Coordinates of C-alpha atoms in Angstrom, one line a residue:
R805 CA 0.0 0.0 0.0
E806 CA 1.4 3.3 -1.1
R807 CA 0.8 6.7 0.4
A808 CA 2.2 9.9 -0.9
Q809 CA 1.3 13.5 -1.2
V810 CA 1.8 15.0 -4.7
Q811 CA 2.8 18.6 -5.2
Y812 CA 1.1 20.1 -8.3
D813 CA 2.7 23.0 -10.1
G814 CA -0.4 24.3 -11.9
F815 CA -3.7 23.9 -13.6
L816 CA -4.0 23.0 -17.3
T817 CA -7.1 23.7 -19.4
I818 CA -7.2 21.6 -22.5
N819 CA -9.6 22.0 -25.4
C820 CA -9.4 18.7 -27.3
F821 CA -10.8 19.3 -30.8
E822 CA -10.4 16.3 -32.9
A823 CA -8.3 13.4 -34.1
K824 CA -7.6 12.3 -37.7
D825 CA -6.8 9.0 -39.4
L826 CA -7.4 6.8 -36.4
P827 CA -7.1 3.0 -37.0
G828 CA -10.3 0.9 -36.7
N829 CA -10.3 -1.6 -33.9
S830 CA -8.7 -5.1 -34.0
M831 CA -12.1 -6.5 -35.0
A832 CA -11.8 -4.8 -38.4
K833 CA -13.5 -7.7 -40.3
I834 CA -16.6 -7.0 -38.3
R835 CA -16.4 -3.2 -37.9
N836 CA -13.8 -0.9 -39.6
K837 CA -14.6 2.2 -37.6
G838 CA -13.9 2.6 -33.9
N839 CA -15.7 4.3 -31.0
P840 CA -12.8 6.5 -29.9
F841 CA -12.3 8.5 -26.8
C842 CA -9.3 10.4 -25.6
V843 CA -7.6 10.3 -22.1
F844 CA -5.1 12.9 -20.9
M845 CA -2.9 11.8 -17.9
N846 CA -0.3 13.5 -15.8
G847 CA 1.6 11.4 -13.3
R848 CA -0.2 8.5 -11.7
Y849 CA -3.3 10.3 -10.3
Q850 CA -4.5 13.0 -12.6
K851 CA -6.7 12.1 -15.5
A852 CA -9.3 13.8 -17.8
R853 CA -11.2 12.2 -20.7
T854 CA -13.5 13.1 -23.6
R855 CA -16.7 11.5 -24.5
V856 CA -16.9 8.5 -26.8
R857 CA -17.7 9.3 -30.5
E858 CA -19.5 6.4 -32.2
N859 CA -18.3 4.8 -35.5
T860 CA -15.7 7.2 -36.7
K861 CA -12.0 7.4 -37.6
Y862 CA -12.2 11.2 -37.5
P863 CA -13.7 12.0 -34.1
K864 CA -14.6 15.6 -33.2
W865 CA -14.7 15.9 -29.4
N866 CA -14.6 19.7 -28.9
S867 CA -14.2 18.9 -25.2
L868 CA -12.9 21.3 -22.5
L869 CA -10.9 19.4 -19.9
H870 CA -9.1 20.5 -16.8
L871 CA -6.0 18.8 -15.2
N872 CA -3.8 19.6 -12.2
V873 CA -0.3 19.1 -13.5
Q874 CA 3.2 18.4 -12.2
E875 CA 5.6 20.3 -14.6
S876 CA 8.2 17.5 -14.2
E877 CA 5.8 14.9 -15.6
P878 CA 4.7 14.7 -19.2
V879 CA 1.1 14.8 -20.2
R880 CA 0.2 11.6 -21.9
I881 CA -2.5 11.5 -24.5
M882 CA -4.1 8.1 -25.1
V883 CA -6.8 7.4 -27.7
F884 CA -8.8 4.3 -26.9
D885 CA -11.5 2.4 -28.8
S886 CA -14.5 1.9 -26.5
N887 CA -15.8 -1.6 -26.3
R888 CA -18.9 -2.7 -24.4
I889 CA -18.0 -6.4 -24.5
T890 CA -14.3 -6.5 -23.8
K891 CA -11.6 -4.2 -22.4
D892 CA -11.2 -0.8 -24.1
E893 CA -8.4 -1.0 -26.7
L894 CA -5.5 1.5 -26.9
L895 CA -5.2 2.7 -30.5
C896 CA -2.4 5.3 -30.2
E897 CA -0.7 7.7 -27.8
G898 CA 1.5 10.7 -27.6
M899 CA 2.8 13.2 -25.0
F900 CA 4.0 16.7 -24.4
L901 CA 5.8 18.5 -21.5
P902 CA 3.8 21.1 -19.6
S903 CA 7.1 22.8 -18.7
K904 CA 7.4 23.9 -22.4
L905 CA 4.1 25.9 -22.1
E906 CA 4.0 29.5 -21.1
P907 CA 1.7 30.4 -18.1
D908 CA -1.5 32.1 -19.0
K909 CA -1.0 31.9 -22.7
E910 CA -3.0 29.7 -25.1
K911 CA -1.0 27.4 -27.4
S912 CA -2.6 25.4 -30.3
F913 CA -0.6 22.6 -31.8
E914 CA -1.0 19.4 -33.8
L915 CA 0.3 16.4 -31.8
P916 CA 1.4 13.3 -33.8
L917 CA 0.3 10.1 -32.1
E918 CA 2.2 6.8 -32.3
L919 CA 0.2 3.7 -33.1
T920 CA 0.4 0.8 -30.7
D921 CA 2.3 -2.2 -31.9
R922 CA -0.9 -4.1 -32.7
F923 CA -1.7 -1.5 -35.4
K924 CA 1.8 -0.5 -36.6
A925 CA 2.1 -3.4 -39.2
K926 CA -1.5 -3.0 -40.4
Y927 CA -1.3 0.8 -40.9
K928 CA 2.4 1.4 -41.6
K929 CA 1.9 2.7 -45.2
E930 CA -1.0 5.0 -44.2
K931 CA -1.0 8.4 -42.5
V932 CA 0.1 8.8 -38.9
P933 CA -2.9 9.7 -36.6
T934 CA -2.9 13.2 -35.1
A935 CA -4.8 15.0 -32.4
W936 CA -5.6 18.7 -32.0
P937 CA -5.4 19.8 -28.4
L938 CA -5.4 23.5 -27.4
V939 CA -3.6 24.0 -24.2

């Protein structure tokens, strides 16, 4: 059993707009479009997530999320395929460092996401998925 008190350096507001060129799920013969949702994570305890968008490879979340952050820890972005029968499946992920952001200034950027090993071979000749967070 672990007990610790975490010191947070700041508060991050994220406007997660969309993702492009996401892979389908591993059951592609049955369904070639996923039900994606996005999770932002900083350290072990801070998480924020978007809603699930049904049957799309080009989800538009337009979600406003809030996260307490430790500047020394990267913010991980993970895109999952929601599955009602089995465990949600990680499609791709990326990260950025909050220490690179300026306080009280908006920054918009396109974040390339890396496919998980399960999808790399299947999609290696196609476009790399991207996400559009505004931090």
